[in-house]
mmCIF file of C-alpha atoms and ligand atoms in Angstrom:
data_model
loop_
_atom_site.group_PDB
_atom_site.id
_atom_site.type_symbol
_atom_site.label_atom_id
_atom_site.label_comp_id
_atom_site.label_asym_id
_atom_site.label_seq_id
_atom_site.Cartn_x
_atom_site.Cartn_y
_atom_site.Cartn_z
ATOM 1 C CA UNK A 1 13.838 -23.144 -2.196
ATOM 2 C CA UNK A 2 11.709 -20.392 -0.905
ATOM 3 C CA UNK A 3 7.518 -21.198 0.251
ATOM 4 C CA UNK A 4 5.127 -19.501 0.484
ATOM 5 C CA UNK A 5 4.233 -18.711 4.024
ATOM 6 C CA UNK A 6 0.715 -17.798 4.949
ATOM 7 C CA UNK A 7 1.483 -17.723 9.200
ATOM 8 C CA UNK A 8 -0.187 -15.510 10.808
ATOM 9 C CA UNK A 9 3.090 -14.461 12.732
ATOM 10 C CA UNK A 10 5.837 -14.360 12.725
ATOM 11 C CA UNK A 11 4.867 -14.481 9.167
ATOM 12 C CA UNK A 12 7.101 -13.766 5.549
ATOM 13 C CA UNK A 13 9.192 -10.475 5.065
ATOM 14 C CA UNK A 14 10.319 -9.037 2.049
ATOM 15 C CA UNK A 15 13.178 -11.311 -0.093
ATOM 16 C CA UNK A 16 14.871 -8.263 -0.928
ATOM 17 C CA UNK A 17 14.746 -7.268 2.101
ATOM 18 C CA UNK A 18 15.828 -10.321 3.464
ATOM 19 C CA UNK A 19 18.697 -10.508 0.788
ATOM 20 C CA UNK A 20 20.093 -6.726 2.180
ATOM 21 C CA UNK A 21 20.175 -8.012 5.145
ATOM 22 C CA UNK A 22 22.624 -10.990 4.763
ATOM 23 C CA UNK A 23 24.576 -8.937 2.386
ATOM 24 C CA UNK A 24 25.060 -6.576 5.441
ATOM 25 C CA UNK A 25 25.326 -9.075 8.442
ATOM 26 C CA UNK A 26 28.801 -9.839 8.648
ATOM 27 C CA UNK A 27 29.751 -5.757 7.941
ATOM 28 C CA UNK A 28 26.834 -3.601 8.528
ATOM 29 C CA UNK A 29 27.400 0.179 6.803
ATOM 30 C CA UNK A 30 31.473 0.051 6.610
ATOM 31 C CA UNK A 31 31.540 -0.968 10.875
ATOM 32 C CA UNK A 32 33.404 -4.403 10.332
ATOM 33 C CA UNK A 33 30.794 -5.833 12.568
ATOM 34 C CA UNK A 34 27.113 -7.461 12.490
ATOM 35 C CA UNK A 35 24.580 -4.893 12.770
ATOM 36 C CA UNK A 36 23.789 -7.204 16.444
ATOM 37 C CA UNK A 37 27.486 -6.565 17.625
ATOM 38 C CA UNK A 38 26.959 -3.119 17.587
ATOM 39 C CA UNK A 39 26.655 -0.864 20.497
ATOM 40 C CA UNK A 40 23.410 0.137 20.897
ATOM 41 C CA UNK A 41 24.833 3.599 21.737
ATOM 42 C CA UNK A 42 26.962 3.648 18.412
ATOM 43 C CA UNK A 43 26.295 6.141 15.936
ATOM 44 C CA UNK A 44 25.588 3.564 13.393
ATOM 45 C CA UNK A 45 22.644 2.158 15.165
ATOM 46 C CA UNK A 46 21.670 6.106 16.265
ATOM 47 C CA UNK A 47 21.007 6.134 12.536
ATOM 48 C CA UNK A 48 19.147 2.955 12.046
ATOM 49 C CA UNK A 49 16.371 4.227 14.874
ATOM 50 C CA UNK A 50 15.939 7.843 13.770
ATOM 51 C CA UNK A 51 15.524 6.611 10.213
ATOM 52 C CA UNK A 52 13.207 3.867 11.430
ATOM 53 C CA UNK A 53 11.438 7.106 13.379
ATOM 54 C CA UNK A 54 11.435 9.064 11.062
ATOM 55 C CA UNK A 55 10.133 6.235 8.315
ATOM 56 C CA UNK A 56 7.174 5.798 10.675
ATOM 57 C CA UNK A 57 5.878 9.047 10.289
ATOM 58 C CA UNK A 58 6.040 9.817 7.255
ATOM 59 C CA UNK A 59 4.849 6.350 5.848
ATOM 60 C CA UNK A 60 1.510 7.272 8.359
ATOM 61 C CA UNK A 61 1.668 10.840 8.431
ATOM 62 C CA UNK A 62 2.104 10.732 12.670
ATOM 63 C CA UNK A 63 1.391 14.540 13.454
ATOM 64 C CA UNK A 64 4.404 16.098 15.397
ATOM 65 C CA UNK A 65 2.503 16.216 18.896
ATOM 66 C CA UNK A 66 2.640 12.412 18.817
ATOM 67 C CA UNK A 67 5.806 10.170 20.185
ATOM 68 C CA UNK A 68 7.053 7.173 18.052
ATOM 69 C CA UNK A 69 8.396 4.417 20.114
ATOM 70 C CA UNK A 70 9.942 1.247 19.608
ATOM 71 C CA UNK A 71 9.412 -1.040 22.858
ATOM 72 C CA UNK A 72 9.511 -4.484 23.773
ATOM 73 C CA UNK A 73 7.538 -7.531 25.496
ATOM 74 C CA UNK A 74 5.245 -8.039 21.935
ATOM 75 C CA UNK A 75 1.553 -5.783 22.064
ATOM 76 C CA UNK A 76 0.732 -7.989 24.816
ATOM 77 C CA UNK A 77 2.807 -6.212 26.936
ATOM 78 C CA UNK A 78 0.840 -3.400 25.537
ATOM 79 C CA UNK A 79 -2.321 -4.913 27.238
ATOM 80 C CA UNK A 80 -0.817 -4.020 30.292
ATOM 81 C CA UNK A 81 0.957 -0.480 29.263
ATOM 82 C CA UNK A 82 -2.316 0.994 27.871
ATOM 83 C CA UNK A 83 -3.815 1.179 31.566
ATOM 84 C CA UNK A 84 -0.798 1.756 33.006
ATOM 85 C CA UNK A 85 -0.188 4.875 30.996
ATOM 86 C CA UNK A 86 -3.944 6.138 31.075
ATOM 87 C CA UNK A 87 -6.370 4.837 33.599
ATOM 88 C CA UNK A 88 -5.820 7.423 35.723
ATOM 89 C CA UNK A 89 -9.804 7.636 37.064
ATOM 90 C CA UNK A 90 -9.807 3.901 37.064
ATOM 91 C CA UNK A 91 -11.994 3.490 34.177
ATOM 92 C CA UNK A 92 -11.878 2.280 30.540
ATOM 93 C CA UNK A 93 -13.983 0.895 27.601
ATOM 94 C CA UNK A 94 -13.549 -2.432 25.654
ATOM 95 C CA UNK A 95 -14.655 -3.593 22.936
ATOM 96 C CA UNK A 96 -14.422 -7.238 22.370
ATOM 97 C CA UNK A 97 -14.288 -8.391 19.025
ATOM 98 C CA UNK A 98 -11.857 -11.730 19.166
ATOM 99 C CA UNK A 99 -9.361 -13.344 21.132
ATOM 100 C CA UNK A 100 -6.392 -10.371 21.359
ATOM 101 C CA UNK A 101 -9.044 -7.983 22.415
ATOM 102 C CA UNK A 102 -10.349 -10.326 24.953
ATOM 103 C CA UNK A 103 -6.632 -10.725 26.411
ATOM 104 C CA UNK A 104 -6.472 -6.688 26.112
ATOM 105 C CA UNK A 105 -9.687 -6.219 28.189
ATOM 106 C CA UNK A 106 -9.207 -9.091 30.615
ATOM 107 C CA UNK A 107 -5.552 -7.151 31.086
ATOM 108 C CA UNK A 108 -7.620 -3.664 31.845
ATOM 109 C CA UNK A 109 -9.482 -5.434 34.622
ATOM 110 C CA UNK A 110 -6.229 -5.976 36.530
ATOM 111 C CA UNK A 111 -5.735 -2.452 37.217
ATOM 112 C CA UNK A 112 -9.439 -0.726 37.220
ATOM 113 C CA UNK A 113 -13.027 -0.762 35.766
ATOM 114 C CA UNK A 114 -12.695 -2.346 32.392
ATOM 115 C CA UNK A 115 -15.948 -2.215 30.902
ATOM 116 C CA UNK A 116 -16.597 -4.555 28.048
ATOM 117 C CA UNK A 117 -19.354 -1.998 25.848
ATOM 118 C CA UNK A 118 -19.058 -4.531 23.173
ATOM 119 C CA UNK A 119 -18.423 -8.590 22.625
ATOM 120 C CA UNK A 120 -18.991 -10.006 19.228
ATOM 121 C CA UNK A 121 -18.625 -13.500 20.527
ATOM 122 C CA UNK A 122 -21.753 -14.666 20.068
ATOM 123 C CA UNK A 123 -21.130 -15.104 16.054
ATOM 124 C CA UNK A 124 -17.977 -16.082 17.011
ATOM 125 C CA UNK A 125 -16.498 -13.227 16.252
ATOM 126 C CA UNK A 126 -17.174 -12.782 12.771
ATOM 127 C CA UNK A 127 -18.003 -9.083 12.540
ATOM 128 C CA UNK A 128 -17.607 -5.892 14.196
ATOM 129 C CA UNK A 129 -20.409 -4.689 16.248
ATOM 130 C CA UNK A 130 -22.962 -1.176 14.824
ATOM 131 C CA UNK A 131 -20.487 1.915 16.229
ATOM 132 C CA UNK A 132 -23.810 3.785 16.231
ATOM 133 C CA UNK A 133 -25.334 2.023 18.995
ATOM 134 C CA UNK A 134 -22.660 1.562 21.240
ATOM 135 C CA UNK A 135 -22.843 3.125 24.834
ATOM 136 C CA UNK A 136 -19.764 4.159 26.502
ATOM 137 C CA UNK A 137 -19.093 4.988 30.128
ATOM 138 C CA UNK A 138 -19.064 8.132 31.091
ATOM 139 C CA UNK A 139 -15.516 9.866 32.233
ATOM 140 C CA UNK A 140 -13.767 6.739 30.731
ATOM 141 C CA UNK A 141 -10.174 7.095 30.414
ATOM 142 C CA UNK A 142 -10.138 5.715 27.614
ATOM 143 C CA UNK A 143 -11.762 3.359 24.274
ATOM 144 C CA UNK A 144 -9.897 -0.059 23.865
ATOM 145 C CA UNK A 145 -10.153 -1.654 20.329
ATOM 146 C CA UNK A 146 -8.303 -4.256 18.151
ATOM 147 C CA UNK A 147 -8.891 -3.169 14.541
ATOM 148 C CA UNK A 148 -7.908 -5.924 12.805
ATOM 149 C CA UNK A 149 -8.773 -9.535 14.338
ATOM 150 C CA UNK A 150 -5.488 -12.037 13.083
ATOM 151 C CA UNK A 151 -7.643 -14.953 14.540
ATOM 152 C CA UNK A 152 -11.137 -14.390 13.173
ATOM 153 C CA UNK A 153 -10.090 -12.165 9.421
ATOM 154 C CA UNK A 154 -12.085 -9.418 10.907
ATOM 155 C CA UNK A 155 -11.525 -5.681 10.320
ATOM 156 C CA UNK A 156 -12.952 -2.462 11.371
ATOM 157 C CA UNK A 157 -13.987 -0.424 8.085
ATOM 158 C CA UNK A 158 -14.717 2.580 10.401
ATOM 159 C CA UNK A 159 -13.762 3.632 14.159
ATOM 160 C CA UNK A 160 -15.578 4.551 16.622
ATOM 161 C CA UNK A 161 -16.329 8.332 17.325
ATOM 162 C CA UNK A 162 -15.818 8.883 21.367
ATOM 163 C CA UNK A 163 -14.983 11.551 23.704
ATOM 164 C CA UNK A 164 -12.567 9.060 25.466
ATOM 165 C CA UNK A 165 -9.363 8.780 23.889
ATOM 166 C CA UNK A 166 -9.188 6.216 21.560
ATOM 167 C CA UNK A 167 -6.559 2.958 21.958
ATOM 168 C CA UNK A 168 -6.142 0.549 18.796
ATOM 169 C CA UNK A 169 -3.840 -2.923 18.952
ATOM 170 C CA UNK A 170 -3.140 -2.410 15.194
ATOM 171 C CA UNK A 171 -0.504 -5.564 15.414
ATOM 172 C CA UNK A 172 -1.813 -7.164 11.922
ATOM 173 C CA UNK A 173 -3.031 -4.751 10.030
ATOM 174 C CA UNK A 174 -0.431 -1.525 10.355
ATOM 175 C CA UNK A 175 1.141 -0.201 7.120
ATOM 176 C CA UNK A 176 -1.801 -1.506 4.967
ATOM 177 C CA UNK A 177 -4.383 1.097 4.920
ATOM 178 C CA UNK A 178 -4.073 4.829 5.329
ATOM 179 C CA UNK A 179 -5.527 5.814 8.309
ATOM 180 C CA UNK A 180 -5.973 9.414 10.316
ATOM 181 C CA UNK A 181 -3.798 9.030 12.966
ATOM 182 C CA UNK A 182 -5.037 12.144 14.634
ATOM 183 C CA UNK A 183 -8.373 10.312 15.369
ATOM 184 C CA UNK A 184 -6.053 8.097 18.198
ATOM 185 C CA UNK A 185 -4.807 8.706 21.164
ATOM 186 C CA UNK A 186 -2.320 5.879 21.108
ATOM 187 C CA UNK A 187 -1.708 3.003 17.969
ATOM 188 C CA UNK A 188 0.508 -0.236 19.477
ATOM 189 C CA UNK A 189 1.641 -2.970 16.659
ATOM 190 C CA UNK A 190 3.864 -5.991 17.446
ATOM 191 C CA UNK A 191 6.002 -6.211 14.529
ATOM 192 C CA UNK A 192 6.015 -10.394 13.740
ATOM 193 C CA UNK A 193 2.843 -9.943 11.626
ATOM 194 C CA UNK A 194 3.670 -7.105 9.037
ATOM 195 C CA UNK A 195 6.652 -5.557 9.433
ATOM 196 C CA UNK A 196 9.772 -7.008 10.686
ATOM 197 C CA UNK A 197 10.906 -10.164 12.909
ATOM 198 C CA UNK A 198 9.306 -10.762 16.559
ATOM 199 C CA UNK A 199 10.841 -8.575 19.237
ATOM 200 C CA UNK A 200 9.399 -5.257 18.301
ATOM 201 C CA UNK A 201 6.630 -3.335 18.893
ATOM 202 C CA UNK A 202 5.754 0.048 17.855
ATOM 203 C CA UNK A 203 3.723 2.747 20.132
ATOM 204 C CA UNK A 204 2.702 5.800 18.332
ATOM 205 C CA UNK A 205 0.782 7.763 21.111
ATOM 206 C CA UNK A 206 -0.555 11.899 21.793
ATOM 207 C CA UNK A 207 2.215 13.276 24.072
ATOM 208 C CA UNK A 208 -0.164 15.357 26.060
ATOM 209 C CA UNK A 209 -1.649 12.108 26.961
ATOM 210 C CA UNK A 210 1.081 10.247 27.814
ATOM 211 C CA UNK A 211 2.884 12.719 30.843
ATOM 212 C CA UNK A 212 0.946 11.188 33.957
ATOM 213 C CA UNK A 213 1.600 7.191 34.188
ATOM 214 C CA UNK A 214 0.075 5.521 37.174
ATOM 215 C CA UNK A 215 2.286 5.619 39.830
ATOM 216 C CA UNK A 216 2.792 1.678 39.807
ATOM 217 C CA UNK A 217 3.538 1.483 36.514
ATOM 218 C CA UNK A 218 6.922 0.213 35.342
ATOM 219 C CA UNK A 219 9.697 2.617 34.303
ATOM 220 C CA UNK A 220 9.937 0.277 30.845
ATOM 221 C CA UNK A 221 6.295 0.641 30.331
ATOM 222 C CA UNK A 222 6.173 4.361 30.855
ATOM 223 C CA UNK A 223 5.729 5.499 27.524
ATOM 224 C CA UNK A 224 6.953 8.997 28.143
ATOM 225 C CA UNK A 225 10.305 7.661 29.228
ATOM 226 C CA UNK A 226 11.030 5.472 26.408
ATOM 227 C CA UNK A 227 10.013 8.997 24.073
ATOM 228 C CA UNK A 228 12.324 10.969 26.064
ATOM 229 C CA UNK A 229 14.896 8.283 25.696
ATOM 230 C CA UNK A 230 14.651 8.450 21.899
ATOM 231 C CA UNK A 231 13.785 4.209 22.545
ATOM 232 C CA UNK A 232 16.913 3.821 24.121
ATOM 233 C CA UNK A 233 16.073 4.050 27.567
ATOM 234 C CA UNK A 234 17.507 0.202 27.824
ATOM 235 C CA UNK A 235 19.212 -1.983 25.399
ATOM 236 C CA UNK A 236 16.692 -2.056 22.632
ATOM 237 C CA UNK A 237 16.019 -4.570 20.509
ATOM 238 C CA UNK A 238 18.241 -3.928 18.050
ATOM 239 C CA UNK A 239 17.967 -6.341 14.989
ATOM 240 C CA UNK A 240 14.208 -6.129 14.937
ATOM 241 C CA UNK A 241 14.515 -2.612 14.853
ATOM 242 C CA UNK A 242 17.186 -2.456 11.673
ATOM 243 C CA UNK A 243 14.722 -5.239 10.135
ATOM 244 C CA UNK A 244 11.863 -2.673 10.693
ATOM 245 C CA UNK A 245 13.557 -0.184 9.175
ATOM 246 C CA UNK A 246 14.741 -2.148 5.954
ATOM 247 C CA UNK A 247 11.024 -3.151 5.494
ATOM 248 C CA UNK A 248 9.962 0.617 6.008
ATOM 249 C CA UNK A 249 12.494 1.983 3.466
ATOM 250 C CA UNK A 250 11.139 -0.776 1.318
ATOM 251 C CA UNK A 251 7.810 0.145 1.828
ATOM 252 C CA UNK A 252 8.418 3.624 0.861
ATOM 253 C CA UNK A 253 10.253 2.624 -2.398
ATOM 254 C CA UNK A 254 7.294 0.493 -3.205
ATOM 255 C CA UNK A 255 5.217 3.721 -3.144
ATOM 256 C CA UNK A 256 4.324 3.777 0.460
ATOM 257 C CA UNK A 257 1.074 2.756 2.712
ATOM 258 C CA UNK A 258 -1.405 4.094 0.044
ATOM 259 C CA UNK A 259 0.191 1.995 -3.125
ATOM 260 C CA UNK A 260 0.811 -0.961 -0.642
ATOM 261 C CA UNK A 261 -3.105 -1.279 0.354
ATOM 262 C CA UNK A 262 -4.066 -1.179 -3.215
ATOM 263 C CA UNK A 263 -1.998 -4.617 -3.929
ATOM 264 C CA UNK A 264 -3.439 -5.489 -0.199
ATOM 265 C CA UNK A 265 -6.794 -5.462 -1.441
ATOM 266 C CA UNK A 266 -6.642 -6.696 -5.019
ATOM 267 C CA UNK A 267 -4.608 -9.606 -3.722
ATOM 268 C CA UNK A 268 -7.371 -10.182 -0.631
ATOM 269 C CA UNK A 269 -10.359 -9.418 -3.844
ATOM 270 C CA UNK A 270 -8.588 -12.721 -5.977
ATOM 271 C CA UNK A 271 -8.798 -14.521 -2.969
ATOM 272 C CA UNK A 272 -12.353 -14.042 -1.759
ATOM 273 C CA UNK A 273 -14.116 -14.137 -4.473
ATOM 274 C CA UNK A 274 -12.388 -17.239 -5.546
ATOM 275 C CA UNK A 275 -13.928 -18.734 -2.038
ATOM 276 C CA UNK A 276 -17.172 -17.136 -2.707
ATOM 277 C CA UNK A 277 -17.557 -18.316 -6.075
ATOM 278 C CA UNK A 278 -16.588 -22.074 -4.623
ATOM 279 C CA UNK A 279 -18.740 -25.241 -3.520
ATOM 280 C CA UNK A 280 -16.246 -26.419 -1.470
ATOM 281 C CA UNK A 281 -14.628 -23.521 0.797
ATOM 282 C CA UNK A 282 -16.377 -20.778 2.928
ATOM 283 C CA UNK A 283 -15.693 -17.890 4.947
ATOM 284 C CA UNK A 284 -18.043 -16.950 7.543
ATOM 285 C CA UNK A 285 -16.744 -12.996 8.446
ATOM 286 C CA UNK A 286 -19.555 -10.755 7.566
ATOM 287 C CA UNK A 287 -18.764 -9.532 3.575
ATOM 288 C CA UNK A 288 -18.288 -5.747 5.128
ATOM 289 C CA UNK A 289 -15.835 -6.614 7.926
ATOM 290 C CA UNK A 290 -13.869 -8.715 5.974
ATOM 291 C CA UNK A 291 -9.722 -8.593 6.840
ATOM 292 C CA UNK A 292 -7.106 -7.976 3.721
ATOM 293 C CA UNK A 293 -4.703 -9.418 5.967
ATOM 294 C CA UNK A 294 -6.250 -12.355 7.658
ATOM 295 C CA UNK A 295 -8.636 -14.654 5.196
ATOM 296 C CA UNK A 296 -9.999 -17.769 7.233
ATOM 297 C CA UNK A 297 -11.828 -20.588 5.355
ATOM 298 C CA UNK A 298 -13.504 -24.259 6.351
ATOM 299 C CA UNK A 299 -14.420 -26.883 3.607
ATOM 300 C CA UNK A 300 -16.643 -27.726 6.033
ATOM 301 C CA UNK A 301 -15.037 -30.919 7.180
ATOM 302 C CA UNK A 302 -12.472 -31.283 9.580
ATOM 303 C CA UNK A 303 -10.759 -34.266 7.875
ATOM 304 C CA UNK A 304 -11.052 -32.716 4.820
ATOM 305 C CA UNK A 305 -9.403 -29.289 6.484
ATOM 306 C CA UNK A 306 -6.390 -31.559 7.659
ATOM 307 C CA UNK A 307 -6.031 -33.014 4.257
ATOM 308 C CA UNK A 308 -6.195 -29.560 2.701
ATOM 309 C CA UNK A 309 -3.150 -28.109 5.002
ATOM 310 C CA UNK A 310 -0.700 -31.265 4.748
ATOM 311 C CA UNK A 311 -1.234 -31.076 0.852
ATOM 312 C CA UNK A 312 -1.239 -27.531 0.489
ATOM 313 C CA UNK A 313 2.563 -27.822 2.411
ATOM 314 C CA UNK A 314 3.561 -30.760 0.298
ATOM 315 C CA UNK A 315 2.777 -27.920 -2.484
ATOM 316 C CA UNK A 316 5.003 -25.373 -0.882
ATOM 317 C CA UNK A 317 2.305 -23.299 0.800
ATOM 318 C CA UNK A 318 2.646 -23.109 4.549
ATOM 319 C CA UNK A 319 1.081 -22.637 7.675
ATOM 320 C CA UNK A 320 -2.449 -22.264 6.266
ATOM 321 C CA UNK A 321 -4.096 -24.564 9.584
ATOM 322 C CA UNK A 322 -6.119 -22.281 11.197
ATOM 323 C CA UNK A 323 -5.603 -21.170 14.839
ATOM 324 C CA UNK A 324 -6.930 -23.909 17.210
ATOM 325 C CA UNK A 325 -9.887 -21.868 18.204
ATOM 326 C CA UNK A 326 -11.255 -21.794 14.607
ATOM 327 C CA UNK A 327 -10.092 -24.293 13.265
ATOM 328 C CA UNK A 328 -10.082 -24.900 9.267
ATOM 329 C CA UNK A 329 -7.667 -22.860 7.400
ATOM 330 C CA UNK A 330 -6.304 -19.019 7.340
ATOM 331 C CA UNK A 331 -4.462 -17.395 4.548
ATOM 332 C CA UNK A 332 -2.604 -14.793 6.300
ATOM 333 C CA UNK A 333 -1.565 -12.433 3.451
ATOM 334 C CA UNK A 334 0.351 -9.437 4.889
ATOM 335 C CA UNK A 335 2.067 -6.824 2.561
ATOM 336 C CA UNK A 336 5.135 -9.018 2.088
ATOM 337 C CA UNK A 337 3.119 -11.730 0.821
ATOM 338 C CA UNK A 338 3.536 -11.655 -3.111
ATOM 339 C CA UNK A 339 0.487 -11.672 -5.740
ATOM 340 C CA UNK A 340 1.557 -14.994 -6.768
ATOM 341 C CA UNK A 341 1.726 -16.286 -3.314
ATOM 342 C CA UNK A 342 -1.866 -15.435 -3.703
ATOM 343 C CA UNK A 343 -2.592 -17.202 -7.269
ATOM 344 C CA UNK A 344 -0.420 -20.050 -6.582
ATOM 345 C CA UNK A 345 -2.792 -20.693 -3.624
ATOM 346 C CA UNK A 346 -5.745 -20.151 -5.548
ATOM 347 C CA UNK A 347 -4.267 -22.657 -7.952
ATOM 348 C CA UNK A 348 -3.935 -25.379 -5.235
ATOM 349 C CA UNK A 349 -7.194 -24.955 -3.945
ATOM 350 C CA UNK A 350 -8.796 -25.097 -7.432
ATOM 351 C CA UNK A 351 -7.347 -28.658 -7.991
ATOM 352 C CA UNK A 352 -8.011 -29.962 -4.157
ATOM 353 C CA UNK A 353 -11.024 -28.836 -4.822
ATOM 354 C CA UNK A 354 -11.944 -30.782 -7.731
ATOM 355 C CA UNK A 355 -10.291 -33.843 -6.607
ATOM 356 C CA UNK A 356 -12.422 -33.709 -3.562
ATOM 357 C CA UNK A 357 -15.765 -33.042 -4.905
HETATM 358 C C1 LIG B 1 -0.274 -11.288 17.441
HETATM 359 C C2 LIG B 1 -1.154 -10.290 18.062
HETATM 360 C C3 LIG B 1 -0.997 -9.920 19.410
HETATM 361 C C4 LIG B 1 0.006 -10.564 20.316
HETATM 362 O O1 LIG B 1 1.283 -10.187 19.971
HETATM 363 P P1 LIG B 1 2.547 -10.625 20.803
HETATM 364 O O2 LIG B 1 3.629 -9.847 20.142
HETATM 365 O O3 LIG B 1 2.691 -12.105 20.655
HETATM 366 O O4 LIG B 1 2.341 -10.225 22.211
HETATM 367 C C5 LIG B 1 -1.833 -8.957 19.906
HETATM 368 N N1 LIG B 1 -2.773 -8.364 19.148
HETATM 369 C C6 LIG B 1 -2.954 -8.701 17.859
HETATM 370 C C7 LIG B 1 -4.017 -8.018 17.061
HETATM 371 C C8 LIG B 1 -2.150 -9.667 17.274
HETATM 372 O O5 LIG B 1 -2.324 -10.008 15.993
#
């Protein structure tokens, strides 16, 4: 029997999806062989990438003077690649709004100046500091944010406007809003959280910005040579990749990014006001921040929290403990996540609810 899986990631996929891709494992497209017993170099798997490529930018309308890259070591990797690739004065601008953009900035400070403009810790995180107010260095090579905190359920409803370039981790949030990609310099996204299996991650980054690496950085981590290499500089990693691109295609049939949010935010609309509108549960992210992806919520009571997530799983709804710096619950609801996922939670916490009052 299928759950319902609310893990922040690796976290649910598509069944359909899911389905295609046992239907295809033991022969993928007429080969005779698994789609991971193919030569990366085969014209099969050539296929898989460009579509996957090519799926990217239309889905998010990546202007043409942009590279699409599929790379590997998860977006913390990425930590290490964005100054690697850009801080070529030896300075750069954070802002610190949880605990991946923490790990991103304390990353920065290994290879320059990485000035923190921003930390949001003192609420613990739950909301995104004024963009008017903020003060960036001067000559920075660049502005670090993560736009959608997976930890804390925190989201950035605008960006900031800087002359630096501007870097987003977009790990847990890609594919669920439109957004104007011509605003960054460079977009990174793991995959695990809302798009395909762990193993993945996606660079979208301004080619003009991307010829000049620092001389120590890593030929892997040199963005321009994975674009030149179509991806395929190395092995890549190959299944994630065709996963990626079975969730894109179904993303697309589904009627792409802009028809996808819409379901994103009714289903992340049933669930908050449902927590609002409750004596027992409460979420603590500022109502304007508030993540469609990532919903934490405490009862107030740590016992009562455990009590909550081992009967919630006995009910077939998983991984809802929250991560071990919040504690309490999250309700990680990424696009694959049905709408009755959503009610069927709602549902369960209704009746804990009462029989806890
Ligand atoms: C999960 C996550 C990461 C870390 O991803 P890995 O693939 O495990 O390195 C970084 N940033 C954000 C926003 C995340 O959600």
């Amino acid at each position: 029997m299928r759950v319902y899986n609310f893990a922040a990631g690796p976290s649910c996929l598509p069944e359909n999806v899911l389905k295609k891709a046992q239907e295809e494992l033991l022969d993928f497209s007429g080969t005779g062989m698994s789609i991971c017993e193919i030569s990366h170099r085969d014209k099969a798997f050539g296929a898989v990438v460009a579509e996957a490529e090519s799926l990217v930018r239309e889905l998010l309308c990546v202007p043409d003077d942009y590279a699409v890259i599929f790379v590997q070591g998860g977006a913390s990797t990425q930590f290490a690649a964005v100054p690697l690739n850009l801080m070529h004065t030896g300075k750069a601008d954070y802002i610190v709004t949880g605990n991946f953009a923490k790990k991103a900035w304390q990353e920065g400070q290994i290879y320059g100046e990485a000035n923190k403009i921003a930390d949001t810790s003192d609420k613990t995180y739950t909301y995104i500091p004024d963009l008017s107010s903020l003060r960036y260095t001067e000559g920075a090579d660049y502005l670090h944010i993560t736009s959608n905190n997976t930890i804390f359920g925190s989201v950035y409803a605008d960006f900031p406007e800087c002359a630096a370039p501007l870097v987003a981790d977009m790990s847990s949030e890609i594919f669920s809003r439109e957004i104007d990609v011509s605003k960054f310099a460079v977009i990174y996204a793991g995959a695990q959280k809302n798009l395909a299996p762990a193993g993945v991650t996606i660079v979208i980054a301004k080619r003009e910005l991307i010829q000049d690496p620092l001389k120590i950085c890593p030929t892997m981590l040199r963005w321009k040579v994975q674009d030149e290499n179509g991806s395929m500089y190395n092995t890549p990693p190959c299944f994630a990749i065709y996963m990626a691109d079975l969730v894109l295609k179904d993303l697309k049939a589904k009627g792409g990014v802009k028809a996808m949010h819409e379901v994103d935010v009714y289903k992340a609309n049933l669930l908050y006001d449902f927590i609002d509108n409750s004596k027992l549960y409460k979420n603590y992210v500022e109502k304007k921040y508030r993540s469609i992806m990532n919903i934490p919520f405490v009862t107030g009571s740590d016992e009562l929290d455990a009590k909550f997530v081992a009967e919630a799983k006995k009910a077939g709804l998983l991984s809802l403990k929250g991560h071990r710096l919040v504690g309490g619950m999250r309700a990680s609801i990424y696009n694959a996540m049905p709408v009755e996922g959503v009610k069927a939670l709602i549902g369960f916490m209704k009746k804990f609810e009462t029989e806890n009052a």
